[in-house]
């Protein structure tokens, strides 16, 4: 029985992949528009941005044809009705309905619009023209099969199948918000899924909740966002949607998990494209110097203070290490401990230990701090 299900799953998966691979929304629209008059074709293309130009209003199109906005609306509605009644419509639209349905079904029947378009256009390319043509098909020609969830304070703009479980969508979003708020830091998809699978809502509905469905539902929620490193958190956290330079620096260092030179930090900020604002090395360096979240650990190299690094020159680090140890330490021991705090050459540490105003070299070769 399991083997039969496995074979059936592979057949269905193969058909879904074929539908998506063969799906070019721009070509589909051109085929469907063959039944239209030139004016009907032009009105629809301009209204929905189907030819690569911005969407136009009823008034703008009406001005071209010297007719009222209501007349343009009539032409638009007539054209869409004509497409639906054309003899080619059923044959063409079946494959598209199948492709859209398969992607939505794999994600629990509900997906954010951007994610749905990304999945459907992964072969032909996610250009503005393809996106607009695909949205026209879904919204105007398949509106009986797929329903729009409009942008709101609760949800991002999304699409769902007619029978998609809206109650379960809300439950997963609320559970995710509770988990992320309780843990208090961004979570990877793997970490978030592991936490959700401990919940009552998951245990009561796990037959409906694949990993893909859970993550799709989470992304529909307006209050949860994903940062450029694919971690989920509350939308107004600086570690998720960084707005200030300090947020970006912190996020880059946190993700790297190791000290970085300020020019390298700048490059990662610009490569990651948090927003349209370009970062410059002097600006980044200034922020690193002025903010006590960061510690200078080498020439232009900074670490997060929360990693245990402490501010101060090498001599100050040596003094603190000796105070914390509560006993004299050998030069080799001191070198190893300083190198955990600073990215410096060993000779720099050796030189600092020769400062007799700060350190005393004992007869056995170990060092102790000079009493204040």
Short mmCIF file of C-alpha atoms in Angstrom, two decimals:
data_model
loop_
_atom_site.label_atom_id
_atom_site.label_comp_id
_atom_site.label_asym_id
_atom_site.label_seq_id
_atom_site.Cartn_x
_atom_site.Cartn_y
_atom_site.Cartn_z
CA UNK A 1 0.00 0.00 0.00
CA UNK A 2 2.83 2.40 0.93
CA UNK A 3 4.57 1.54 -2.35
CA UNK A 4 1.38 2.36 -4.26
CA UNK A 5 1.12 5.72 -2.47
CA UNK A 6 4.79 6.38 -3.20
CA UNK A 7 4.33 5.66 -6.92
CA UNK A 8 1.17 7.82 -7.04
CA UNK A 9 2.96 10.66 -5.25
CA UNK A 10 5.80 10.51 -7.79
CA UNK A 11 3.35 10.57 -10.72
CA UNK A 12 1.48 13.56 -9.25
CA UNK A 13 4.75 15.35 -8.44
CA UNK A 14 6.03 14.75 -11.99
CA UNK A 15 2.82 16.13 -13.52
CA UNK A 16 2.97 19.21 -11.26
CA UNK A 17 6.59 19.85 -12.25
CA UNK A 18 5.68 19.49 -15.94
CA UNK A 19 2.77 21.95 -15.57
CA UNK A 20 5.08 24.53 -14.00
CA UNK A 21 7.91 23.96 -16.49
CA UNK A 22 5.53 24.42 -19.43
CA UNK A 23 3.81 27.45 -17.89
CA UNK A 24 4.67 30.81 -19.45
CA UNK A 25 1.93 33.26 -18.36
CA UNK A 26 2.81 35.86 -20.98
CA UNK A 27 2.43 33.32 -23.80
CA UNK A 28 -0.80 32.05 -22.24
CA UNK A 29 -2.31 35.53 -22.15
CA UNK A 30 -1.34 36.12 -25.79
CA UNK A 31 -3.13 32.89 -26.78
CA UNK A 32 -6.24 33.82 -24.79
CA UNK A 33 -6.35 37.32 -26.27
CA UNK A 34 -6.63 36.05 -29.87
CA UNK A 35 -10.42 36.21 -29.58
CA UNK A 36 -10.36 39.94 -28.66
CA UNK A 37 -10.60 43.04 -30.82
CA UNK A 38 -7.50 45.28 -30.94
CA UNK A 39 -9.17 47.78 -28.60
CA UNK A 40 -10.16 45.10 -26.06
CA UNK A 41 -6.63 43.70 -26.20
CA UNK A 42 -5.14 47.17 -25.64
CA UNK A 43 -7.46 48.04 -22.74
CA UNK A 44 -6.66 44.85 -20.83
CA UNK A 45 -2.92 45.10 -21.43
CA UNK A 46 -2.84 48.69 -20.19
CA UNK A 47 -5.16 48.10 -17.22
CA UNK A 48 -3.11 45.17 -15.89
CA UNK A 49 0.40 46.13 -17.06
CA UNK A 50 0.62 43.07 -19.29
CA UNK A 51 3.12 44.51 -21.77
CA UNK A 52 5.74 45.68 -19.30
CA UNK A 53 4.42 49.20 -18.80
CA UNK A 54 2.86 50.49 -15.56
CA UNK A 55 -0.83 49.80 -14.86
CA UNK A 56 -3.07 52.55 -16.21
CA UNK A 57 -6.29 53.88 -14.67
CA UNK A 58 -9.69 53.85 -16.32
CA UNK A 59 -9.41 57.62 -16.75
CA UNK A 60 -6.02 57.42 -18.48
CA UNK A 61 -7.22 54.79 -20.95
CA UNK A 62 -10.51 56.64 -21.47
CA UNK A 63 -8.62 59.81 -22.40
CA UNK A 64 -6.84 57.92 -25.18
CA UNK A 65 -10.09 56.68 -26.71
CA UNK A 66 -12.09 59.78 -25.77
CA UNK A 67 -14.63 57.74 -23.78
CA UNK A 68 -15.73 57.74 -20.14
CA UNK A 69 -14.15 55.62 -17.44
CA UNK A 70 -17.38 53.61 -17.27
CA UNK A 71 -17.13 52.82 -20.96
CA UNK A 72 -13.57 51.58 -20.42
CA UNK A 73 -14.82 49.38 -17.58
CA UNK A 74 -17.51 47.95 -19.90
CA UNK A 75 -14.86 47.15 -22.53
CA UNK A 76 -12.72 45.46 -19.86
CA UNK A 77 -15.59 43.34 -18.55
CA UNK A 78 -16.74 42.41 -22.07
CA UNK A 79 -13.21 41.34 -23.00
CA UNK A 80 -12.83 39.11 -19.93
CA UNK A 81 -16.24 37.51 -20.57
CA UNK A 82 -15.27 36.92 -24.21
CA UNK A 83 -12.04 35.18 -23.13
CA UNK A 84 -13.94 32.90 -20.73
CA UNK A 85 -16.41 31.92 -23.50
CA UNK A 86 -13.78 31.32 -26.17
CA UNK A 87 -13.40 27.73 -27.40
CA UNK A 88 -9.69 27.70 -26.45
CA UNK A 89 -10.26 28.82 -22.87
CA UNK A 90 -11.04 25.50 -21.14
CA UNK A 91 -8.10 23.65 -22.70
CA UNK A 92 -5.59 26.38 -21.90
CA UNK A 93 -6.80 27.26 -18.41
CA UNK A 94 -6.90 23.64 -17.15
CA UNK A 95 -3.09 23.34 -17.01
CA UNK A 96 -2.75 26.72 -15.31
CA UNK A 97 -5.37 25.87 -12.71
CA UNK A 98 -3.54 22.60 -12.08
CA UNK A 99 -0.16 24.35 -11.68
CA UNK A 100 -1.50 26.98 -9.26
CA UNK A 101 -3.51 24.40 -7.30
CA UNK A 102 -0.54 22.07 -6.94
CA UNK A 103 1.71 24.79 -5.52
CA UNK A 104 -0.97 26.04 -3.12
CA UNK A 105 -1.83 22.50 -2.00
CA UNK A 106 1.84 21.80 -1.23
CA UNK A 107 1.76 24.81 1.09
CA UNK A 108 -1.43 24.08 2.97
CA UNK A 109 -3.72 25.90 0.53
CA UNK A 110 -2.57 29.41 1.49
CA UNK A 111 0.54 31.35 0.41
CA UNK A 112 1.77 34.95 0.40
CA UNK A 113 1.42 36.34 -3.12
CA UNK A 114 5.17 36.87 -3.55
CA UNK A 115 5.96 33.29 -2.54
CA UNK A 116 3.28 31.88 -4.86
CA UNK A 117 4.56 33.88 -7.83
CA UNK A 118 8.15 32.93 -7.05
CA UNK A 119 7.25 29.23 -7.08
CA UNK A 120 5.20 29.40 -10.29
CA UNK A 121 7.71 31.54 -12.18
CA UNK A 122 10.87 29.71 -11.11
CA UNK A 123 11.38 28.35 -14.64
CA UNK A 124 10.41 31.25 -16.93
CA UNK A 125 11.76 33.94 -14.60
CA UNK A 126 10.14 36.33 -12.13
CA UNK A 127 10.00 39.45 -14.32
CA UNK A 128 7.41 42.22 -13.85
CA UNK A 129 5.73 41.21 -17.13
CA UNK A 130 5.40 37.56 -16.11
CA UNK A 131 4.19 38.55 -12.63
CA UNK A 132 1.51 40.88 -14.03
CA UNK A 133 0.31 38.33 -16.58
CA UNK A 134 0.14 35.60 -13.95
CA UNK A 135 -1.77 37.83 -11.52
CA UNK A 136 -4.22 38.74 -14.29
CA UNK A 137 -4.87 35.04 -14.98
CA UNK A 138 -5.36 34.15 -11.29
CA UNK A 139 -7.42 37.20 -10.31
CA UNK A 140 -9.61 37.60 -13.39
CA UNK A 141 -9.83 34.15 -15.01
CA UNK A 142 -9.51 31.79 -12.04
CA UNK A 143 -11.34 33.82 -9.38
CA UNK A 144 -13.84 31.01 -8.79
CA UNK A 145 -11.00 28.64 -7.82
CA UNK A 146 -8.60 30.95 -5.95
CA UNK A 147 -9.44 33.73 -3.52
CA UNK A 148 -7.39 36.80 -2.65
CA UNK A 149 -6.55 37.60 0.96
CA UNK A 150 -6.07 41.37 0.84
CA UNK A 151 -3.23 43.16 2.60
CA UNK A 152 -4.23 44.13 6.15
CA UNK A 153 -2.78 44.68 9.61
CA UNK A 154 -3.16 40.93 10.16
CA UNK A 155 -2.15 39.41 6.80
CA UNK A 156 0.18 40.05 3.89
CA UNK A 157 -1.49 39.93 0.48
CA UNK A 158 -1.94 36.22 -0.19
CA UNK A 159 -3.88 33.65 -2.22
CA UNK A 160 -5.82 30.63 -1.04
CA UNK A 161 -7.86 27.77 -2.38
CA UNK A 162 -11.60 27.96 -1.77
CA UNK A 163 -11.54 25.42 1.07
CA UNK A 164 -8.26 26.51 2.70
CA UNK A 165 -8.39 26.42 6.55
CA UNK A 166 -8.35 30.10 7.59
CA UNK A 167 -8.80 29.17 11.27
CA UNK A 168 -5.65 27.05 11.13
CA UNK A 169 -3.75 29.88 9.42
CA UNK A 170 -4.59 32.19 12.33
CA UNK A 171 -3.72 29.53 14.92
CA UNK A 172 -0.27 28.91 13.41
CA UNK A 173 0.49 32.63 13.11
CA UNK A 174 -0.55 33.25 16.74
CA UNK A 175 1.45 30.25 17.96
CA UNK A 176 4.51 31.48 16.06
CA UNK A 177 4.18 34.98 17.52
CA UNK A 178 3.96 33.50 21.00
CA UNK A 179 7.04 31.31 20.46
CA UNK A 180 9.21 34.05 18.97
CA UNK A 181 8.18 36.55 21.68
CA UNK A 182 8.90 34.03 24.44
CA UNK A 183 12.34 33.08 23.09
CA UNK A 184 13.13 36.71 22.35
CA UNK A 185 15.46 36.25 19.39
CA UNK A 186 15.26 35.43 15.65
CA UNK A 187 14.79 31.76 14.81
CA UNK A 188 15.75 29.78 11.73
CA UNK A 189 12.98 27.88 9.94
CA UNK A 190 14.28 24.65 11.47
CA UNK A 191 14.21 26.10 14.99
CA UNK A 192 10.76 27.61 14.55
CA UNK A 193 9.33 24.37 13.13
CA UNK A 194 10.77 22.40 16.06
CA UNK A 195 9.05 24.74 18.54
CA UNK A 196 5.72 24.71 16.68
CA UNK A 197 5.74 20.91 16.65
CA UNK A 198 5.69 20.96 20.46
CA UNK A 199 2.43 22.94 20.47
CA UNK A 200 -1.15 21.82 20.98
CA UNK A 201 -2.28 23.38 17.69
CA UNK A 202 0.24 21.23 15.81
CA UNK A 203 -0.62 18.03 17.67
CA UNK A 204 -4.32 18.54 16.95
CA UNK A 205 -3.81 19.30 13.24
CA UNK A 206 -0.58 17.57 12.21
CA UNK A 207 -2.39 15.65 9.47
CA UNK A 208 -2.91 18.99 7.68
CA UNK A 209 0.38 20.63 8.60
CA UNK A 210 3.41 19.82 6.49
CA UNK A 211 6.60 21.82 7.08
CA UNK A 212 5.92 23.74 3.85
CA UNK A 213 2.41 24.63 5.02
CA UNK A 214 3.60 25.89 8.42
CA UNK A 215 6.29 28.14 6.93
CA UNK A 216 3.87 29.48 4.30
CA UNK A 217 1.31 30.30 7.02
CA UNK A 218 3.98 32.04 9.12
CA UNK A 219 4.96 34.19 6.13
CA UNK A 220 1.32 35.26 5.61
CA UNK A 221 1.32 36.85 9.07
CA UNK A 222 2.05 40.58 8.91
CA UNK A 223 3.68 40.76 12.35
CA UNK A 224 6.32 38.15 11.52
CA UNK A 225 9.12 38.84 9.04
CA UNK A 226 12.24 37.12 7.80
CA UNK A 227 15.63 38.83 7.78
CA UNK A 228 18.14 38.47 4.89
CA UNK A 229 19.70 35.50 6.69
CA UNK A 230 16.40 33.53 6.64
CA UNK A 231 15.65 33.97 10.34
CA UNK A 232 12.11 34.69 11.56
CA UNK A 233 11.27 37.32 14.15
CA UNK A 234 8.90 40.13 15.06
CA UNK A 235 8.61 42.59 12.17
CA UNK A 236 9.65 45.65 14.17
CA UNK A 237 12.83 44.07 15.57
CA UNK A 238 16.02 45.69 14.30
CA UNK A 239 17.53 42.21 13.94
CA UNK A 240 14.77 41.31 11.45
CA UNK A 241 14.12 44.51 9.50
CA UNK A 242 17.23 46.58 10.24
CA UNK A 243 16.74 50.31 9.69
CA UNK A 244 19.65 51.91 11.57
CA UNK A 245 23.30 51.33 10.71
CA UNK A 246 23.83 49.84 14.16
CA UNK A 247 21.13 47.22 13.47
CA UNK A 248 22.84 46.20 10.23
CA UNK A 249 26.32 45.97 11.80
CA UNK A 250 25.01 43.94 14.72
CA UNK A 251 23.14 41.55 12.44
CA UNK A 252 26.18 41.02 10.18
CA UNK A 253 28.51 40.28 13.11
CA UNK A 254 25.94 38.08 14.84
CA UNK A 255 25.48 36.02 11.68
CA UNK A 256 29.24 35.76 11.06
CA UNK A 257 29.86 34.60 14.63
CA UNK A 258 33.41 35.94 14.58
CA UNK A 259 35.28 39.28 14.63
CA UNK A 260 35.40 41.17 11.31
CA UNK A 261 37.28 44.12 9.86
CA UNK A 262 35.08 47.19 9.43
CA UNK A 263 35.62 47.18 5.65
CA UNK A 264 34.45 43.56 5.50
CA UNK A 265 31.38 44.45 7.56
CA UNK A 266 30.63 47.27 5.11
CA UNK A 267 30.92 44.92 2.13
CA UNK A 268 28.52 42.37 3.68
CA UNK A 269 25.98 45.12 4.46
CA UNK A 270 26.04 46.28 0.83
CA UNK A 271 26.01 42.74 -0.61
CA UNK A 272 23.08 41.76 1.60
CA UNK A 273 21.04 44.76 0.40
CA UNK A 274 19.04 45.34 3.57
CA UNK A 275 17.59 48.39 1.80
CA UNK A 276 18.51 50.86 -0.95
CA UNK A 277 20.93 52.82 1.24
CA UNK A 278 24.61 52.17 0.59
CA UNK A 279 26.98 51.79 3.53
CA UNK A 280 30.43 53.42 3.55
CA UNK A 281 33.48 52.27 5.57
CA UNK A 282 33.94 55.56 7.51
CA UNK A 283 30.26 55.51 8.58
CA UNK A 284 30.49 51.87 9.70
CA UNK A 285 33.80 52.51 11.50
CA UNK A 286 32.30 55.49 13.35
CA UNK A 287 29.38 53.40 14.55
CA UNK A 288 31.72 50.66 15.75
CA UNK A 289 33.85 53.15 17.67
CA UNK A 290 30.95 54.99 19.32
CA UNK A 291 28.73 52.03 20.24
CA UNK A 292 29.69 49.97 23.28
CA UNK A 293 28.11 46.84 21.77
CA UNK A 294 31.38 46.39 19.88
CA UNK A 295 34.97 45.81 21.00
CA UNK A 296 38.12 46.58 19.01
CA UNK A 297 40.09 43.32 18.98
CA UNK A 298 42.70 44.04 16.31
CA UNK A 299 43.65 46.63 13.70
CA UNK A 300 40.23 47.74 12.46
CA UNK A 301 38.74 44.40 13.61
CA UNK A 302 35.68 44.39 15.86
CA UNK A 303 33.76 41.79 17.85
CA UNK A 304 30.51 41.78 19.76
CA UNK A 305 30.92 42.57 23.44
CA UNK A 306 28.31 39.90 24.21
CA UNK A 307 30.80 37.27 23.03
CA UNK A 308 32.86 37.98 26.14
CA UNK A 309 35.32 40.43 24.63
CA UNK A 310 36.26 43.33 26.91
CA UNK A 311 37.39 46.80 25.86
CA UNK A 312 40.92 48.06 26.48
CA UNK A 313 44.46 47.87 25.14
CA UNK A 314 46.48 44.63 25.36
CA UNK A 315 48.06 45.65 28.67
CA UNK A 316 44.61 46.20 30.21
CA UNK A 317 43.46 42.79 28.94
CA UNK A 318 46.55 41.17 30.51
CA UNK A 319 45.87 42.88 33.83
CA UNK A 320 42.27 41.69 33.87
CA UNK A 321 43.27 38.13 32.95
CA UNK A 322 45.76 38.03 35.84
CA UNK A 323 43.24 39.50 38.29
CA UNK A 324 40.59 36.95 37.22
CA UNK A 325 43.09 34.06 37.51
CA UNK A 326 44.08 35.05 41.05
CA UNK A 327 47.57 33.62 40.55
CA UNK A 328 50.69 34.26 38.48
CA UNK A 329 50.58 32.92 34.91
CA UNK A 330 53.31 31.92 32.46
CA UNK A 331 53.92 33.93 29.33
CA UNK A 332 52.53 31.12 27.15
CA UNK A 333 49.36 30.94 29.26
CA UNK A 334 48.90 34.70 28.99
CA UNK A 335 49.46 34.68 25.23
CA UNK A 336 46.79 32.01 24.72
CA UNK A 337 44.27 33.83 26.90
CA UNK A 338 44.89 37.21 25.24
CA UNK A 339 44.52 35.70 21.77
CA UNK A 340 40.98 34.69 22.75
CA UNK A 341 40.30 38.40 23.35
CA UNK A 342 42.43 40.14 20.77
CA UNK A 343 43.58 39.51 17.21
CA UNK A 344 47.18 40.67 17.73
CA UNK A 345 50.65 39.30 17.15
CA UNK A 346 52.34 37.39 19.98
CA UNK A 347 55.17 39.92 19.97
CA UNK A 348 52.66 42.66 20.86
CA UNK A 349 51.70 40.66 23.98
CA UNK A 350 55.35 39.97 24.83
CA UNK A 351 56.11 43.68 24.54
CA UNK A 352 53.20 44.63 26.82
CA UNK A 353 54.52 42.27 29.51
CA UNK A 354 57.82 44.18 29.63
CA UNK A 355 56.02 47.20 31.12
CA UNK A 356 57.36 47.03 34.71
CA UNK A 357 54.86 49.62 35.89
CA UNK A 358 52.08 47.08 35.22
CA UNK A 359 53.63 43.60 35.47
CA UNK A 360 56.18 41.83 37.66
CA UNK A 361 58.17 38.93 36.27
CA UNK A 362 58.71 36.38 39.06
CA UNK A 363 61.83 34.16 39.46
CA UNK A 364 59.98 31.13 38.04
CA UNK A 365 59.21 33.07 34.82
CA UNK A 366 55.52 33.70 35.58
CA UNK A 367 53.91 37.13 35.71
CA UNK A 368 51.76 38.92 38.26
CA UNK A 369 50.15 42.37 38.11
CA UNK A 370 51.80 45.24 39.92
CA UNK A 371 49.64 46.19 42.89
CA UNK A 372 47.80 49.48 42.36
#
